Coordinates of C-alpha atoms in Angstrom, one line a residue:
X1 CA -9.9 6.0 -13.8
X2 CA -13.1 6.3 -12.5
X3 CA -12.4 9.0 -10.0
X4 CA -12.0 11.5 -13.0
X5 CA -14.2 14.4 -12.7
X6 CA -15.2 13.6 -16.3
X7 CA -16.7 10.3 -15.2
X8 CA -19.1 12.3 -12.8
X9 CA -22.5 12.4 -13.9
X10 CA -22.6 16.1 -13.0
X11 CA -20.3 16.9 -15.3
X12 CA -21.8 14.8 -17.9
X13 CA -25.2 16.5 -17.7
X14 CA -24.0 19.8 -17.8
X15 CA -20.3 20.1 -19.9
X16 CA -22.7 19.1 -23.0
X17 CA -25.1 21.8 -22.2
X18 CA -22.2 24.3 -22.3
X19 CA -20.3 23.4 -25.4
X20 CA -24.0 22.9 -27.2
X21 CA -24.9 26.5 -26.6
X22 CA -21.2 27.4 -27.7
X23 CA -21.9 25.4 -30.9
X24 CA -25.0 27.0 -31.5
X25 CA -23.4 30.7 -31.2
X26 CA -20.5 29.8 -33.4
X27 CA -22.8 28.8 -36.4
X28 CA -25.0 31.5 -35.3
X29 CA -21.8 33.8 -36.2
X30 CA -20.7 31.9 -39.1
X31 CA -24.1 32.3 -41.0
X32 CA -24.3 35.8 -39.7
X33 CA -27.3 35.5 -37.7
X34 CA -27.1 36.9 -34.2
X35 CA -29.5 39.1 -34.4
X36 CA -31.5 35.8 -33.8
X37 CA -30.6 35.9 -30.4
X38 CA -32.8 38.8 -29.5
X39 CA -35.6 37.3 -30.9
X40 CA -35.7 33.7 -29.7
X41 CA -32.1 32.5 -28.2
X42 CA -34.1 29.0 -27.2
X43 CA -34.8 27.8 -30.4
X44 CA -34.9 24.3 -31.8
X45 CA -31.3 24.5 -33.4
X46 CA -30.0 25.0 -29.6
X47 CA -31.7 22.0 -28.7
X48 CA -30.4 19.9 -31.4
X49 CA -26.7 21.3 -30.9
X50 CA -27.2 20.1 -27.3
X51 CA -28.4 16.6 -27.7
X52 CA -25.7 16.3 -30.0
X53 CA -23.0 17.4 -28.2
X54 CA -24.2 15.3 -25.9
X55 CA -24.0 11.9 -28.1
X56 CA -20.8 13.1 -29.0
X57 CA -19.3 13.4 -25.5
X58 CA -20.9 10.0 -24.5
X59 CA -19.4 8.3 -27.4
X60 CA -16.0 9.9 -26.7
X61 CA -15.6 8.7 -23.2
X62 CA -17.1 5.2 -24.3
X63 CA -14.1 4.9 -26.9
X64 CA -11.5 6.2 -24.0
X65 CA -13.1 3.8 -22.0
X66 CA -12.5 1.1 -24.2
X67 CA -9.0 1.2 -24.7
X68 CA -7.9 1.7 -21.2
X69 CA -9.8 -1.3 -20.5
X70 CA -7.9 -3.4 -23.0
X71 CA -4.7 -1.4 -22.2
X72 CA -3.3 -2.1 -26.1
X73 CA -1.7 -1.3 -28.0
X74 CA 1.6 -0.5 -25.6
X75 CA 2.4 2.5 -27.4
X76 CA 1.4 5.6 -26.0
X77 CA 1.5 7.4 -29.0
X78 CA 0.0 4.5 -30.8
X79 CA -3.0 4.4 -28.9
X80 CA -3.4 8.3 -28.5
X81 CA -3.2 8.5 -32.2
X82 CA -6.2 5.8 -32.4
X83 CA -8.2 7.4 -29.4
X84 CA -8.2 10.8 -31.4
X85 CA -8.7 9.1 -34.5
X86 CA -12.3 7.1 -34.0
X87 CA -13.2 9.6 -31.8
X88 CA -13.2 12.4 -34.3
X89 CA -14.7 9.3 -37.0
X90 CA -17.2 8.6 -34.7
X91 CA -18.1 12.4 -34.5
X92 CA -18.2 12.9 -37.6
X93 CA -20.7 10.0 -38.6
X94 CA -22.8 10.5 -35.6
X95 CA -23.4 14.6 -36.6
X96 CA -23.4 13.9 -40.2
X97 CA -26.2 11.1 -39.8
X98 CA -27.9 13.4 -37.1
X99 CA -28.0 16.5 -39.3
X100 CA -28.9 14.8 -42.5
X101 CA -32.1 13.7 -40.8
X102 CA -32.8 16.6 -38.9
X103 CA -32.4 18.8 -41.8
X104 CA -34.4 16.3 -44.4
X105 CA -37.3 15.3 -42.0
X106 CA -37.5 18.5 -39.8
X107 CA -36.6 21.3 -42.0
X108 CA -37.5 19.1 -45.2
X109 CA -34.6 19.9 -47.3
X110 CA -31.2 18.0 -47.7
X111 CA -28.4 19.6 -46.5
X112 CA -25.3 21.1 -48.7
X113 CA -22.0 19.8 -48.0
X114 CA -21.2 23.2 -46.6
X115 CA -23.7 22.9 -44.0
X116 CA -22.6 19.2 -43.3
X117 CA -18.9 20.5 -43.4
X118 CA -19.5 23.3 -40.9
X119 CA -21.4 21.3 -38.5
X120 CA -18.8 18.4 -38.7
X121 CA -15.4 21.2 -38.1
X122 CA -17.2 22.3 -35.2
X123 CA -18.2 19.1 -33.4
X124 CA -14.8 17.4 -34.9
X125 CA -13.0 20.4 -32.3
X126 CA -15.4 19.7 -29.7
X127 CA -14.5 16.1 -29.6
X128 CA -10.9 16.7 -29.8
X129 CA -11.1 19.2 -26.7
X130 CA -12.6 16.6 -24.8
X131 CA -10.3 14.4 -25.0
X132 CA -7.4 16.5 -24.6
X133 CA -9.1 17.7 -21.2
X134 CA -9.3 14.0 -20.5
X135 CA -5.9 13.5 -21.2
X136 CA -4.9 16.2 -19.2
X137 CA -6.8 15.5 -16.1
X138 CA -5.7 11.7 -16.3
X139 CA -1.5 12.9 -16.4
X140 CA -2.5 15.5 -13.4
X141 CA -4.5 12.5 -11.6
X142 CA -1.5 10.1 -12.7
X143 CA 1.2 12.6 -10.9
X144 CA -0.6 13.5 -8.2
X145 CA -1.2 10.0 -7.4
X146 CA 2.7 8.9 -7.7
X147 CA 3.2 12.0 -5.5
X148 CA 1.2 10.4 -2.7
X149 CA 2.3 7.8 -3.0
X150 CA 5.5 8.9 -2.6
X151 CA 4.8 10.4 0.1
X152 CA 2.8 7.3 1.9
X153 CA 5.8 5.3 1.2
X154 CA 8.3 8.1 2.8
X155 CA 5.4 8.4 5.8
X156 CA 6.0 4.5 6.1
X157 CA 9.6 4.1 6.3
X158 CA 9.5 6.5 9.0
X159 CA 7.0 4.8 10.8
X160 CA 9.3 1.7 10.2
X161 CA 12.4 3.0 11.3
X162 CA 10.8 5.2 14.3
X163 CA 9.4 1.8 14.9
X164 CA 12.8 -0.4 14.8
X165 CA 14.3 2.5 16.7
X166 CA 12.2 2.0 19.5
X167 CA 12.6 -1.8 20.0
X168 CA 16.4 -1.5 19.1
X169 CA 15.5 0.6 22.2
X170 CA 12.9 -1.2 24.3
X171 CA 12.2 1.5 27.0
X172 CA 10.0 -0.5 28.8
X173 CA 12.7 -3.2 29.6
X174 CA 15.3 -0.2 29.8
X175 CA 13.3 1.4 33.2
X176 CA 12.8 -2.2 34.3
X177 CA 16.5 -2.9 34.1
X178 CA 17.8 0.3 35.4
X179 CA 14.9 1.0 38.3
X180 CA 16.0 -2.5 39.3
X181 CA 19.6 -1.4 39.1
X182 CA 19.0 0.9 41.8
X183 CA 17.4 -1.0 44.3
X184 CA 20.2 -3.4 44.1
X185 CA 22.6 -0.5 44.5
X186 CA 21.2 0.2 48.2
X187 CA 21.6 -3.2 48.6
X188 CA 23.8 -5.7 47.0
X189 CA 26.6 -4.0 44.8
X190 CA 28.1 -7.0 43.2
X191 CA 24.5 -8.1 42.0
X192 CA 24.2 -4.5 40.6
X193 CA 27.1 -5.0 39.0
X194 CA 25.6 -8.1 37.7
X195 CA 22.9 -6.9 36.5
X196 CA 24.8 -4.0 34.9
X197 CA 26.9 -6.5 33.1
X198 CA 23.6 -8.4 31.9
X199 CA 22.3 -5.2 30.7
X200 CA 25.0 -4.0 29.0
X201 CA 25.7 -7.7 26.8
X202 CA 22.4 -7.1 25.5
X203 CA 21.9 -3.7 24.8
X204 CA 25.5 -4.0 22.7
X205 CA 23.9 -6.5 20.9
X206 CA 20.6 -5.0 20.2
X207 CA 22.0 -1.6 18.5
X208 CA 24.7 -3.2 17.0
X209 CA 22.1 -5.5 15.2
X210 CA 21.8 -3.0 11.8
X211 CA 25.3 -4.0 10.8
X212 CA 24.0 -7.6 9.9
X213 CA 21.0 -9.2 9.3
X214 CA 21.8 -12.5 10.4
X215 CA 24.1 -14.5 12.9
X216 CA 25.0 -17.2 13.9
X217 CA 22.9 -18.5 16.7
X218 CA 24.9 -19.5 19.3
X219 CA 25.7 -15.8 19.4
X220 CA 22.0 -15.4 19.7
X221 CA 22.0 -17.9 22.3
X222 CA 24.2 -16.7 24.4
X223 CA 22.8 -13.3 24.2
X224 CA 19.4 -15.1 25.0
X225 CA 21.1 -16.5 28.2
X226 CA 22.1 -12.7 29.3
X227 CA 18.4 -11.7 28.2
X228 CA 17.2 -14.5 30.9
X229 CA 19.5 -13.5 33.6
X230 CA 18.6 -9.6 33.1
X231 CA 14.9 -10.4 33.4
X232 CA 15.3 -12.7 37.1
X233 CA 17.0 -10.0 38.3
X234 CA 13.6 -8.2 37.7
X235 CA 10.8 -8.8 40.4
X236 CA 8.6 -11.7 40.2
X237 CA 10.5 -13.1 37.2
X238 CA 12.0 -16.8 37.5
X239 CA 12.8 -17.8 33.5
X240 CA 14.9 -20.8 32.8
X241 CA 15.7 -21.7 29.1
X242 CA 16.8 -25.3 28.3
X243 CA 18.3 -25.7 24.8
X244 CA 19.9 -28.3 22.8
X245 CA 21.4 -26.8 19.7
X246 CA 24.4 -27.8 19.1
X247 CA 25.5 -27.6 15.3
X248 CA 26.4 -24.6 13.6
X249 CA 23.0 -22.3 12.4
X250 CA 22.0 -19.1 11.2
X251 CA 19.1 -17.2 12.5
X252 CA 17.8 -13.4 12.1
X253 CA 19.7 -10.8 14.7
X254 CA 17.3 -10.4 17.3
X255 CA 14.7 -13.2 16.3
X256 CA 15.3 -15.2 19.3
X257 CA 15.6 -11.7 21.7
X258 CA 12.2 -10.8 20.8
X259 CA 10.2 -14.6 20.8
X260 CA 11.7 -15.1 24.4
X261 CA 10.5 -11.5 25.9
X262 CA 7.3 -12.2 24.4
X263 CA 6.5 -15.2 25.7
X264 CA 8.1 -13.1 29.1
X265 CA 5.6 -10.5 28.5
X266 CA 2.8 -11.8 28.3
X267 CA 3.1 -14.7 31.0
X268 CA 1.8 -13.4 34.4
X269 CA 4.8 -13.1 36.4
X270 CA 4.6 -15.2 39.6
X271 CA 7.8 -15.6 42.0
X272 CA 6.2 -19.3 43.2
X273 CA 5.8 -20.5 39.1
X274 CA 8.7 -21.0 37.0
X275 CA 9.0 -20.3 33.5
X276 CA 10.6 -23.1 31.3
X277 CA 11.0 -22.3 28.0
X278 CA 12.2 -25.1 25.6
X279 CA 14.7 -24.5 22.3
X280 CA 14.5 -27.3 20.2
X281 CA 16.4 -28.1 16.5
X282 CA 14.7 -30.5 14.5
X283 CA 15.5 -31.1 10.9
X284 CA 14.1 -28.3 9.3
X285 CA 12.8 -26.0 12.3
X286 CA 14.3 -24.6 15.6
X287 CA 11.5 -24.8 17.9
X288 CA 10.3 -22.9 21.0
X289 CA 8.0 -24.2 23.6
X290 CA 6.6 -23.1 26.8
X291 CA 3.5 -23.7 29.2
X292 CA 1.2 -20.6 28.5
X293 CA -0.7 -18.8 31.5
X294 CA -1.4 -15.8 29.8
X295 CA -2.3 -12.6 31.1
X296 CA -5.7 -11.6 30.8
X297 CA -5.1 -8.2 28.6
X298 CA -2.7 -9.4 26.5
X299 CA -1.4 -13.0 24.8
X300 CA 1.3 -14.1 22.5
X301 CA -0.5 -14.5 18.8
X302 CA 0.8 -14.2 15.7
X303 CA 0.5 -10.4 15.9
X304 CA 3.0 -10.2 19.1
X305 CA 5.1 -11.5 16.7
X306 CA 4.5 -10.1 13.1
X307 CA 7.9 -8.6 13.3
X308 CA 9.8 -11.6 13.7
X309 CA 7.9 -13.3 10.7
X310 CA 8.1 -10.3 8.8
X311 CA 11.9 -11.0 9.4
X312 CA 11.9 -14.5 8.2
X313 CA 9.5 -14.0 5.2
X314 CA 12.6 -12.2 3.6
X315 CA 15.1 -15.3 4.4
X316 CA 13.3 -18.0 4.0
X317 CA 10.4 -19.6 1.8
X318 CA 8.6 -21.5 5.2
X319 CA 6.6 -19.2 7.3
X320 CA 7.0 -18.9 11.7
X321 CA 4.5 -21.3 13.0
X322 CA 2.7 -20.3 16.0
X323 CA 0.4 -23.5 17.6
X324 CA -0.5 -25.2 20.5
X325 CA 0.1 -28.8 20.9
X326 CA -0.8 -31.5 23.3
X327 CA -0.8 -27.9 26.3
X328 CA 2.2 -26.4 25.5
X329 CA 2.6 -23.5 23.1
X330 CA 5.1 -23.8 20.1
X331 CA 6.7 -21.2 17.9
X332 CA 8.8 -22.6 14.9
X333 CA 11.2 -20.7 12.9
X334 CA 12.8 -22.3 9.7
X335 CA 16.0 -22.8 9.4
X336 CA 18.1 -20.3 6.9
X337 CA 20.5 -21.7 4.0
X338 CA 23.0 -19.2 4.0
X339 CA 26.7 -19.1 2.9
X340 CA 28.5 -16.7 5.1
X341 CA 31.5 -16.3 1.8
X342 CA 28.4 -15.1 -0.3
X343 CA 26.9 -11.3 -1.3
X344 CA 23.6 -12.5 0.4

């Protein structure tokens, strides 16, 4: 609310300015005195209409203020029909009480309810214009806003799917895969034809992964194993997983995929140094585990993988764990209660 051009104290200073000196020409006209203008247009009466248009502005926006602070009553009309209602009261005492004085103590003569009724119409409309411009500008400001919005929504789901796209992609293990492809060509077809094989089992199962959320993960296991093989075919790359998980599970498509080639990624690759990494179930975790020697530009945090907990956050009430514990690094995922006959 406060980004309303009628909240800036520009505007402030000067709108009452304006609508005073339009006050002071309307009673000018009304009492058929505009010849006065040629004599003295800055007179005290254009002073006084100014000061109080300015009291009467002020106290407008401090009633607006007030009820979209307490936001009651719910009704819109209800609360429109009471913003237009002590505004206009509040008008009306302020320029009777402000006349009445100015007239009796200035001019030294108490003022005719004509006068007072004049005065009051005019500055009643004045009061009522602001707050319809206020009214106005707030629904412009209101649409406008839920336009961008919109629109930074839209801008973000592109960004999100450009952004799945491309891992459901992974270029950078795509060039790997097939650059290795054709070394092996030139040199050993069968392991080519390995490797082809490797590549294939997981790229299936990568842009097939939009059809469900979440498998079973012996399904992601053995596409983990295919993942493994893929990357030792790669130079400087020796990866061995060892897993115990036995009993019947449900993980997020991919979950596993994208731990494991993180933890690949950002260990330096050495053909002398193995990489072990563990896959544990425990009762209400499966667990990964590995020796970390990371690379000096990058490391596995919980920002490698903020996709992955993202994942989980929408499945399950535990967070991923990321923590390092008596020199090994561990990754916990929760385990997912899910009934395959359901609509989940």
């Amino acid at each position: 609310m406060r980004k309303l051009f009628i909240h800036h104290p520009i505007f402030r200073l000067l709108s009452p300015i304006f609508s005073g000196v339009l006050v002071y020409l309307l009673l000018l006209l009304i009492n058929n005195n505009i010849n006065q203008l040629q004599g003295a247009f800055l007179s005290e009466e254009l002073y006084v209409c100014i000061v109080l248009a300015y009291l009467i502005q002020e106290s407008s926006r401090f009633s607006l203020l007030f009820f979209d602070r307490r936001q009651r009553p719910k009704s819109f009309l209800v609360k429109l029909t009471l913003q237009i209602a002590i505004s206009v009261a509040i008008t009306l005492l302020l320029v009777t009480l402000c006349m009445y004085l100015y007239f009796k103590y200035v001019l030294f003569y108490t003022p005719n309810m004509r006068e007072l009724s004049i005065f009051n119409v005019i500055f009643g409309f004045i009061a009522i214009i602001y707050i319809t411009l206020y009214l106005s500008h707030h629904f412009l400001y209101k649409i406008n806003t839920e336009r961008i919005t919109t629109e930074l929504e839209a801008k973000h789901s592109i960004e999100e799917d450009f952004i799945q796209f491309k891992k459901g992609i992974n270029p950078q293990l795509l060039y790997e895969s097939l650059e290795a492809m054709l070394v092996l060509m030139k040199r050993d077809t069968e392991a080519a034809e390995q490797l082809a094989d490797h590549f294939a089992t997981v790229y299936r199962y990568i842009l097939a992964k939009n059809k469900r959320e979440l498998v079973p993960i012996e399904e992601e296991l053995m596409v983990l194993h295919e993942l493994i093989k893929l990357f030792n075919h790669l130079p400087y790359r020796h990866i061995e997983l060892i897993s115990d998980i036995k009993g019947y599970q449900w993980t997020v498509t991919t979950s596993l995929l994208l731990l494991v080639e993180s933890i690949i990624r950002t260990t330096i690759a050495s053909k002398d140094e193995k990489l072990t990494v563990h896959l544990q179930e425990h009762q209400n975790w499966f667990q990964l585990s590995y020796a970390p020697q990371d690379k000096l530009a990058i490391a596995l945090d919980e920002t490698t993988i903020k996709t992955v907990c993202n994942s989980y956050s929408f499945y399950a009430l535990e967070k991923v764990q990321l923590f390092e514990k008596d020199g090994l690094r561990v990754i916990q995922l929760p385990k997912l209660n899910y009934d395959e006959h359901s609509n989940y």
